[in-house]
CSV table of C-alpha atoms in Angstrom, one decimal:
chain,number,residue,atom,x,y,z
A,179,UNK,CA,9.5,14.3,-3.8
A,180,UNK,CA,9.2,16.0,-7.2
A,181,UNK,CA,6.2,18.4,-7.8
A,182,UNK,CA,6.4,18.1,-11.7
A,183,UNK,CA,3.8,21.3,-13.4
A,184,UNK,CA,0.4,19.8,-12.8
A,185,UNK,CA,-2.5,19.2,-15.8
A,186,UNK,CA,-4.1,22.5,-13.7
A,187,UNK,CA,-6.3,25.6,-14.3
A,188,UNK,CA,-5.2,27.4,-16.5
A,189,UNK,CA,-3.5,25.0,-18.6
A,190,UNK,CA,-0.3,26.5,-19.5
A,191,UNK,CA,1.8,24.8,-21.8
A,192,UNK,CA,5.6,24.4,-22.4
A,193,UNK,CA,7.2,26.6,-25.6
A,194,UNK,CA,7.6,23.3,-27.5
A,195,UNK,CA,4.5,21.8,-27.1
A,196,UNK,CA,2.4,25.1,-27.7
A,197,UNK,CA,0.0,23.6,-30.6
A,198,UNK,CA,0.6,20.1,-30.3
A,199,UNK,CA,-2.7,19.1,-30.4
A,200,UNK,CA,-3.9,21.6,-32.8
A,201,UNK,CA,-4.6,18.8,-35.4
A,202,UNK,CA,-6.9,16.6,-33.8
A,203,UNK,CA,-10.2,17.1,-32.7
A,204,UNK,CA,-11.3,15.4,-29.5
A,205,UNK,CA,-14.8,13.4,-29.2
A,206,UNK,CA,-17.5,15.1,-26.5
A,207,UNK,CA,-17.6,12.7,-23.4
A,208,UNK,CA,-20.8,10.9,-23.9
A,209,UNK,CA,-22.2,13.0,-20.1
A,210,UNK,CA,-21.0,16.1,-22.0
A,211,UNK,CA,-24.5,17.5,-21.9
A,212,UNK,CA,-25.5,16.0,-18.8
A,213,UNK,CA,-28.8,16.9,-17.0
A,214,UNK,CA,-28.1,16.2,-13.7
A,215,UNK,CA,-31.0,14.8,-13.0
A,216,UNK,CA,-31.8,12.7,-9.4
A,217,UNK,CA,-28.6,14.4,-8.5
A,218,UNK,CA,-29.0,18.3,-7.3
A,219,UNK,CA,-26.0,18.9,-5.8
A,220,UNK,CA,-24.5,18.0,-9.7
A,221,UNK,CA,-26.5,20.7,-10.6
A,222,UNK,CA,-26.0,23.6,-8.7
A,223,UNK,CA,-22.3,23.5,-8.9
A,224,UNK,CA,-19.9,26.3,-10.6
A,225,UNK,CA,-17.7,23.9,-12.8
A,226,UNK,CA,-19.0,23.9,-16.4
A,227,UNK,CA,-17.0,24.5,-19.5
A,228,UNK,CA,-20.2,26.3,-20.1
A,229,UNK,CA,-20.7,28.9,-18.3
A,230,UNK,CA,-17.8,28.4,-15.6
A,231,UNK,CA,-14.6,28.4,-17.9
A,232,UNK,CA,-12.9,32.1,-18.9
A,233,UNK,CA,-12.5,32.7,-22.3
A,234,UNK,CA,-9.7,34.7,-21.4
A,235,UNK,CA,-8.0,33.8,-18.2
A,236,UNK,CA,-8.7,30.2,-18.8
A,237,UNK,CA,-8.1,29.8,-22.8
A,238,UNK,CA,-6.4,33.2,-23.2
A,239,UNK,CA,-8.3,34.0,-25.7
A,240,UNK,CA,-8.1,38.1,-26.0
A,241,UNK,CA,-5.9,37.8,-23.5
A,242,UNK,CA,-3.2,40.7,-22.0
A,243,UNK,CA,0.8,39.1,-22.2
A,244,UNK,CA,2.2,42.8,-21.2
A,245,UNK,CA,3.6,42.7,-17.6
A,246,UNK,CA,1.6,44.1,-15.4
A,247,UNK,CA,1.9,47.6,-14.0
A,248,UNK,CA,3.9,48.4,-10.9
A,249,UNK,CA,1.0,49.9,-9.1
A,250,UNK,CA,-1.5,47.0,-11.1
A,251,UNK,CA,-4.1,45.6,-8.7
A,252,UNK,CA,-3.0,42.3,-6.8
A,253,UNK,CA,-4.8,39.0,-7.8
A,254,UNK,CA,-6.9,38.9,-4.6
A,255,UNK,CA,-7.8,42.9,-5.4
A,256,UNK,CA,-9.2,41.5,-8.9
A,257,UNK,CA,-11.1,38.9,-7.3
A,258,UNK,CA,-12.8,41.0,-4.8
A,259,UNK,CA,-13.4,43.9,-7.8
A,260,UNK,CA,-14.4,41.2,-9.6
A,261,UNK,CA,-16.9,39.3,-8.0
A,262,UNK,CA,-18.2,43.2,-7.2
A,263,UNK,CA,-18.3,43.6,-10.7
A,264,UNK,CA,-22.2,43.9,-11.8
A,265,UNK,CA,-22.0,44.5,-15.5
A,266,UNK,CA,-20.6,41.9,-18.4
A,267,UNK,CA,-18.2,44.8,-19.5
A,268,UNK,CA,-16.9,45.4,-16.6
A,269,UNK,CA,-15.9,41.7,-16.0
A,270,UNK,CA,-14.5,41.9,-19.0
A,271,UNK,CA,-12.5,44.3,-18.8
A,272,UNK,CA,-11.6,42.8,-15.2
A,273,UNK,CA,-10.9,39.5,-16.9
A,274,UNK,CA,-7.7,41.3,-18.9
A,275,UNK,CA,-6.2,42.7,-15.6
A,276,UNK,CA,-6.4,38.9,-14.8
A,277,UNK,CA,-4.3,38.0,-17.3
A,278,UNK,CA,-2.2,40.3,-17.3
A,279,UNK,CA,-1.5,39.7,-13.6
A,280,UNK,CA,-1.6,35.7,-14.7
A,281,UNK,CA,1.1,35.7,-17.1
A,282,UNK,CA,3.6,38.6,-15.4
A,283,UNK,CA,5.9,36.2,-14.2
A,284,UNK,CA,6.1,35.2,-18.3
A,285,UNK,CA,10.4,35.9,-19.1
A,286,UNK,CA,10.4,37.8,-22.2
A,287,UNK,CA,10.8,34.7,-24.8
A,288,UNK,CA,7.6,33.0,-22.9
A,289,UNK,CA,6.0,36.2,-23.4
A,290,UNK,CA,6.8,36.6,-27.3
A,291,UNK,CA,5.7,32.8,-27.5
A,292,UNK,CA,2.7,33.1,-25.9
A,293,UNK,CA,1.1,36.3,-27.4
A,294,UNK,CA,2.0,34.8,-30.8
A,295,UNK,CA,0.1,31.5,-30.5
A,296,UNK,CA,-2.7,33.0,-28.8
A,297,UNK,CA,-2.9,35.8,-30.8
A,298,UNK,CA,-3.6,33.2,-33.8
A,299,UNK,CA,-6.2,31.5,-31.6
A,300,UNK,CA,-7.9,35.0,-30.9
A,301,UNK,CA,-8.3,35.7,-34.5
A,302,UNK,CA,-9.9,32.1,-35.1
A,303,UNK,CA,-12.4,33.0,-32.5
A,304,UNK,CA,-13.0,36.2,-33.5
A,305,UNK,CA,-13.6,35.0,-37.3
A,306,UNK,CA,-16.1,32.0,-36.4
A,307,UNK,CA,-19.0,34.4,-33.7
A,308,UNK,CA,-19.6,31.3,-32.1
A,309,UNK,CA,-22.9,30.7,-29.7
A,310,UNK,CA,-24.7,28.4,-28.3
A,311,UNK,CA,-22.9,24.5,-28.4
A,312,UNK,CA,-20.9,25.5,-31.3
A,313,UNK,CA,-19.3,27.8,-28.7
A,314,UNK,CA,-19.3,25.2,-26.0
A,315,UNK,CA,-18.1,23.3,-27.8
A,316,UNK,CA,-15.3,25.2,-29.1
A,317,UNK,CA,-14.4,26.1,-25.7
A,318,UNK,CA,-13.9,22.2,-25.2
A,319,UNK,CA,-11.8,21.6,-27.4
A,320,UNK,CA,-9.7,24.5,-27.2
A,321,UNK,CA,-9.3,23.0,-23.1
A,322,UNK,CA,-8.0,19.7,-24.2
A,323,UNK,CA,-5.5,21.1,-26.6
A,324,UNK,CA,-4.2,22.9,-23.9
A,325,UNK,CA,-4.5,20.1,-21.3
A,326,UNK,CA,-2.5,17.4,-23.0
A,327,UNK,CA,-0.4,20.1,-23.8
A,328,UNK,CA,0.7,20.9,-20.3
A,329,UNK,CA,0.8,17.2,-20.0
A,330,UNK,CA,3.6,16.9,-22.6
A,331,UNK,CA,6.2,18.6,-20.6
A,332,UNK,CA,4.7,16.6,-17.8
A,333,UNK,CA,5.4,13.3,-19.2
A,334,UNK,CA,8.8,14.4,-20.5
A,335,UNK,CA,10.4,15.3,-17.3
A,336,UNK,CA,9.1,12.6,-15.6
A,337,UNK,CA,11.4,10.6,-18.3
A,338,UNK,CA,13.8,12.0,-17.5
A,339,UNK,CA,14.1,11.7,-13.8
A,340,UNK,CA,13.8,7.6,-14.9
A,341,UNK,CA,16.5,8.1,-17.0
A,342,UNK,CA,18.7,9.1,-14.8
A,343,UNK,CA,17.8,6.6,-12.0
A,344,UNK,CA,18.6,4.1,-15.1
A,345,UNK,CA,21.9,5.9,-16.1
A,346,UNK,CA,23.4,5.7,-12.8
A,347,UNK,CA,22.7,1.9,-11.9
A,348,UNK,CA,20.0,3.5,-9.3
A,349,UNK,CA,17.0,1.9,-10.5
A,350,UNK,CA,17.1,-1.4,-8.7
A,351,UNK,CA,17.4,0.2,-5.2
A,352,UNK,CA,14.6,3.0,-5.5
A,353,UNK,CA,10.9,3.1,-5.3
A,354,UNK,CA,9.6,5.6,-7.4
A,355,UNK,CA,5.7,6.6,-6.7
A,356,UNK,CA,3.6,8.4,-9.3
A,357,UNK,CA,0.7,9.8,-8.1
A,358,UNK,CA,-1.8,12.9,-7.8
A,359,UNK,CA,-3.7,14.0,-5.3
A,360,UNK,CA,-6.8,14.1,-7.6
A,361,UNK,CA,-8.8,13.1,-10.8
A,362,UNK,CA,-10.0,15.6,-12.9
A,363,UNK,CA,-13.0,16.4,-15.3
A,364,UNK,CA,-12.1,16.8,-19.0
A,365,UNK,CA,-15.5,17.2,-20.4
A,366,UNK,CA,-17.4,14.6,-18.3
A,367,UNK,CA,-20.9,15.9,-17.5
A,368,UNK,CA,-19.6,19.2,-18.7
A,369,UNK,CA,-17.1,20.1,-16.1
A,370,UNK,CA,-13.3,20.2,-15.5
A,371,UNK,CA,-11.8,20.7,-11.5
A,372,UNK,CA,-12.2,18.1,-9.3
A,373,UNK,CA,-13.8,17.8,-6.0
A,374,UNK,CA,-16.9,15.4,-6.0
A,375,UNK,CA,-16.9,12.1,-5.5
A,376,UNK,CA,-17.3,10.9,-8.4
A,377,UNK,CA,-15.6,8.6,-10.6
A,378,UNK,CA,-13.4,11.0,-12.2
A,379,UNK,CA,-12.2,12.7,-9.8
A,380,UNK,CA,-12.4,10.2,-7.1
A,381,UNK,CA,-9.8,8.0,-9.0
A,382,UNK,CA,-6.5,8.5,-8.5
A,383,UNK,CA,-2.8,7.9,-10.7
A,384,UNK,CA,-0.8,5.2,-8.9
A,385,UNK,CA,1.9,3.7,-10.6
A,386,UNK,CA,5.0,2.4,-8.4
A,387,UNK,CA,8.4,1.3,-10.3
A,388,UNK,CA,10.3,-0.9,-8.0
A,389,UNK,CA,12.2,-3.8,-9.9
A,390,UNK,CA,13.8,-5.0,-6.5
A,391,UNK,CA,10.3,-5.9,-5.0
A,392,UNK,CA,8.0,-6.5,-8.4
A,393,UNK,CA,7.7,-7.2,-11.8
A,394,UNK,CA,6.7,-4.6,-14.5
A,395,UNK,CA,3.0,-4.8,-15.6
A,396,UNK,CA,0.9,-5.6,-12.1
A,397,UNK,CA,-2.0,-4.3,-11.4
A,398,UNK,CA,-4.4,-4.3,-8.9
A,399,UNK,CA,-8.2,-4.2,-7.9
A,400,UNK,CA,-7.5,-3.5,-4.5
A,401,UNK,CA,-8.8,-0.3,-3.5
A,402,UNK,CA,-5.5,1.9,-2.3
A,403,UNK,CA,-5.1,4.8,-1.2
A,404,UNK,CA,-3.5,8.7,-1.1
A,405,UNK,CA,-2.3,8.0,2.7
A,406,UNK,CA,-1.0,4.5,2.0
A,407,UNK,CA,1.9,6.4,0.3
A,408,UNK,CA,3.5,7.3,4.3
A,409,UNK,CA,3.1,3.8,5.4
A,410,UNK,CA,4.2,1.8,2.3
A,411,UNK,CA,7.4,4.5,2.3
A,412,UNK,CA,8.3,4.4,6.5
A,413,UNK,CA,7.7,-0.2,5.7
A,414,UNK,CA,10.4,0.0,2.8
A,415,UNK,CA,12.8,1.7,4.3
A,416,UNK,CA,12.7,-0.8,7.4
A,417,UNK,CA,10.4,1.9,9.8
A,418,UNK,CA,7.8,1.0,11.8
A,419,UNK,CA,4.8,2.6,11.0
A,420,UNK,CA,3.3,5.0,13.8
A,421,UNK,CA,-0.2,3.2,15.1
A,422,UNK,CA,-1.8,6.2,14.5
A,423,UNK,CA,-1.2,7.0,11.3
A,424,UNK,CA,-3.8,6.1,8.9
A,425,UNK,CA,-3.0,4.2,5.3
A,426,UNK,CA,-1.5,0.5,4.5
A,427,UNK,CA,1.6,-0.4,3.4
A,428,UNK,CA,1.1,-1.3,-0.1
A,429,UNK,CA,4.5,-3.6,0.2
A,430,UNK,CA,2.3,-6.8,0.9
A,431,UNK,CA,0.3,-5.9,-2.7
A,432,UNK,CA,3.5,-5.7,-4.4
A,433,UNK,CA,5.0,-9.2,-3.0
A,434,UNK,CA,2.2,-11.0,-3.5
A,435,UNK,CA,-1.1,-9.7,-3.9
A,436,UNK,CA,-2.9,-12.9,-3.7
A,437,UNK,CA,-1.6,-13.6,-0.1
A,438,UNK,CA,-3.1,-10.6,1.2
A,439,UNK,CA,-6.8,-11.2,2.4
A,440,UNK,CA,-7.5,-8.4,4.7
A,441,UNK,CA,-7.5,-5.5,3.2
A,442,UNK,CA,-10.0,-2.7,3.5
A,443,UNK,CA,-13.3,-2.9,1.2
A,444,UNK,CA,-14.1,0.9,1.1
A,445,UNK,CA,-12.5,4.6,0.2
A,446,UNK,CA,-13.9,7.0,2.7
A,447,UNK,CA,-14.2,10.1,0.8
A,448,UNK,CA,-15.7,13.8,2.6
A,449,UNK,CA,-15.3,17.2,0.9
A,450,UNK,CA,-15.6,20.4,3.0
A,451,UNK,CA,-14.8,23.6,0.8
A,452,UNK,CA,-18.1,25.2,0.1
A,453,UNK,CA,-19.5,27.5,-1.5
A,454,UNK,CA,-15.6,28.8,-3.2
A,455,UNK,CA,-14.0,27.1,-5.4
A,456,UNK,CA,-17.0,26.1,-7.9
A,457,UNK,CA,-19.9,26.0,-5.5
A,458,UNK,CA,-19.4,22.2,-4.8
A,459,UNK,CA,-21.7,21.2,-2.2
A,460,UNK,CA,-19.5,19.5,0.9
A,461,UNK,CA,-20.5,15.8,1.2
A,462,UNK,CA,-19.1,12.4,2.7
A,463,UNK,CA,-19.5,8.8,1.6
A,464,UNK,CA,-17.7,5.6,0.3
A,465,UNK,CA,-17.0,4.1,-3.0
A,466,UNK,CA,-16.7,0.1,-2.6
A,467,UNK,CA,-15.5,-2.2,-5.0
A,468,UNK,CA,-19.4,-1.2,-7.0
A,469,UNK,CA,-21.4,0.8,-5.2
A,470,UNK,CA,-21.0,4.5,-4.4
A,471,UNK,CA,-22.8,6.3,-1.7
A,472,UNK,CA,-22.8,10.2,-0.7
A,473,UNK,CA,-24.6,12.1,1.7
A,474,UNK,CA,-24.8,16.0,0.3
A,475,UNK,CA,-25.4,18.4,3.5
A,476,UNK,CA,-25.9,22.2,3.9
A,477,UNK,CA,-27.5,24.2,1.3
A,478,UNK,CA,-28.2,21.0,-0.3
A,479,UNK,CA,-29.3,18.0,1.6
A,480,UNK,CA,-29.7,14.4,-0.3
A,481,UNK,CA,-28.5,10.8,-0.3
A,482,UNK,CA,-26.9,9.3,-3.4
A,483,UNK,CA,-26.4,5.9,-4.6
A,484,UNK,CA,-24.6,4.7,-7.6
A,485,UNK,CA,-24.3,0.9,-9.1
A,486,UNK,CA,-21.0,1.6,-11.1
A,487,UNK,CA,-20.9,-1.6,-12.8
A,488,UNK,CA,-24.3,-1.3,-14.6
A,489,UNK,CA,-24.1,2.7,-14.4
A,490,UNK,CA,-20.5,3.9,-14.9
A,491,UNK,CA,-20.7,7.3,-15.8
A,492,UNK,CA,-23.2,7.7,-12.2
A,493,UNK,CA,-26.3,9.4,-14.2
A,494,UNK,CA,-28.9,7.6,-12.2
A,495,UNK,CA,-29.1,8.3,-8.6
A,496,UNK,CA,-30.7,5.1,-7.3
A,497,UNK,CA,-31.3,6.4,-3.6
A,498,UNK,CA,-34.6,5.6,-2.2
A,499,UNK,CA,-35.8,3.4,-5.4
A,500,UNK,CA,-37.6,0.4,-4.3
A,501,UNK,CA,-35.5,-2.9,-3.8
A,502,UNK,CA,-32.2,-0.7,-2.6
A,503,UNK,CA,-33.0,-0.7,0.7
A,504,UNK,CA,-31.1,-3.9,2.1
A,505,UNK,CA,-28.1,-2.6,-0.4
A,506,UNK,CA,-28.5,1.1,1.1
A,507,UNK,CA,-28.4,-0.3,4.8
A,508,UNK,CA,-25.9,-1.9,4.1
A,509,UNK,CA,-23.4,0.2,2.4
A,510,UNK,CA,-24.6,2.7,5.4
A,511,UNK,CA,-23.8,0.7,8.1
A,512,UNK,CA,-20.2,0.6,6.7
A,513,UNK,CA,-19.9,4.2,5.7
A,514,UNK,CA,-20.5,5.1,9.2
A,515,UNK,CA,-18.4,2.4,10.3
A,516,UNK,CA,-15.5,4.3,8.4
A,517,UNK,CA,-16.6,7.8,10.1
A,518,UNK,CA,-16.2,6.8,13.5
A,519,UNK,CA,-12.4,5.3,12.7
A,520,UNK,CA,-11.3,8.4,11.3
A,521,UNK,CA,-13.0,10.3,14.2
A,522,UNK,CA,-14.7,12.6,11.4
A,523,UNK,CA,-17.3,14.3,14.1
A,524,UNK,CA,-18.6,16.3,11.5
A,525,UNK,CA,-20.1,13.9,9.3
A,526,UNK,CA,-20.9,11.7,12.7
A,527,UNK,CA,-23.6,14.4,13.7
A,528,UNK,CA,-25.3,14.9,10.1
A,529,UNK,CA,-25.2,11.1,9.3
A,530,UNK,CA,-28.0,10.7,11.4
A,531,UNK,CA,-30.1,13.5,10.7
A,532,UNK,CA,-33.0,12.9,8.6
A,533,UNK,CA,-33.6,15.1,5.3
């Protein structure tokens, strides 16, 4: 297993690709300025490019590339100070130390890099006094240019690892999986992160290079999952897989897809971390081959339902609306089906209660 530097908070590019996407200017998604309305979990969440995302720890904008000082506070010392913090100057001045602290394992060439491309960026701010959506805005784009820049070195070490499996004739013999354990927000309904269920972040990268087993160019629109990459591992290799593990073997997908007739109809999706990271409220539900449905619990207690072929970017929460209710009882009866298999007693105990 490879963990290649992940497309992750707080975006922190390569040397070589620092400013490769200074050029271009990226359109808003078209949920940029999203409402949230029908959907209040959506709305009380800490995610936004907005008001969430750091001008300086996040975009390094003003920010500190000086290694930190021996006796300097830890990072969970700044986020204790910080979140004590209880004026805009002092989180600001907070927000340096975070840097600072952020970038001290910089080497001294990474240091000279960074401060000198961000020090450019810092001056562009500085000279535009950016507010309202102008500075949203800004903030957006300045996120995606440091995004796809991360992704660079991404892509290019992942070449290279196929590369060598090509170089040294191993290519035909090994399964390579590429994968994530997440989706992630650039831009849609004003976020980045992760975390709800959603169609951003519930989907998943999942390629799988085998040349031994299947062609180039398949795809599927089988609904597969994270923990079908244990089984479809322990079945290639000639294991058998343990009856309690959960996941499929993908293998029958790749052999022949349309052979395979029984395979599972629904993702079972719940979130638990609440109220930190973001202030995402917990929730459980499934996301079929259409529909989505999500039951919201604790602070915030709702249903909602999603018809993601007439309503892809989930912006009407059709929950409760008249003519859903053989649909909802339906897509219920298998949700819970799916929480009593994975023995989730949690969700078992507020599936029932009424709101």
């Amino acid at each position: 297993m490879v963990g290649e530097k992940a497309t992750h908070r707080s975006w922190e590019p390569d040397l070589q690709d620092l400013g490769a996407y200074d050029k271009i200017k990226f359109p808003l998604p078209s949920t940029f300025y999203d409402r949230y309305e029908t959907r209040l979990a959506a709305k009380d969440q800490d995610m936004t490019i907005d008001k969430t995302m750091n001008l300086t720890s996040d975009l390094k904008v003003h920010a500190s590339f000086d290694k930190p000082a021996a006796n300097a506070p830890s990072q969970k010392e700044l986020n204790k100070l910080f979140q004590a913090a209880k004026t805009p100057e002092e989180k600001a001045a907070l927000q340096k130390q975070f840097g600072s602290r952020q970038f001290g394992r910089l080497n001294d060439e990474q240091r000279q890099a960074y401060a000198a491309y961000y020090d450019k960026v810092t001056r562009e701010f500085d000279s535009l006094q950016l507010e309202g959506k102008a500075l949203v805005e800004w903030k957006f784009q300045r996120y995606m240019k440091d995004y796809l820049a991360t992704a660079n070195s991404l892509d290019r070490n992942i070449g290279k690892i196929l590369d060598y499996l090509d170089e040294s004739g191993l290519s035909e013999n090994t399964i390579v999986i590429y994968a994530s354990d997440n989706g992630f927000y650039i831009g849609e309904h004003g976020w980045f992160d992760k975390r709800f269920v959603y169609e951003e972040s519930i989907h998943v990268p999942m390629i799988i290079r085998y040349p031994k087993l299947t062609k180039a160019g398949i795809t599927t629109d089988k609904i597969v999952l994270n923990n079908d990459w244990a089984p479809t591992i322990l079945d290639a290799a000639g294991i058998k897989v343990p009856a309690d593990m959960q996941g499929k073997s993908l293998l029958p997908l790749l052999k022949n897809e349309k052979a395979v007739t029984n395979w599972r109809k629904d993702a079972y999706y719940h979130y638990y971390e609440f109220p930190q990271p973001h202030h995402v409220h917990p929730h459980f539900g499934i996301r079929s081959d259409r529909y989505t449905i999500a039951r919201f619990y604790g602070e915030v207690n709702s249903w909602e339902l999603f018809d993601n072929q007439s309503d892809p970017k989930q912006v009407n929460n059709i929950y409760g609306q008249k003519g859903q209710e053989k649909l909802t009882a339906d897509l219920k009866a298998r949700l819970k089906k799916l929480i009593v298999e994975f023995d989730d007693q949690e969700a078992l105990k507020i599936f029932d209660q009424k709101i």
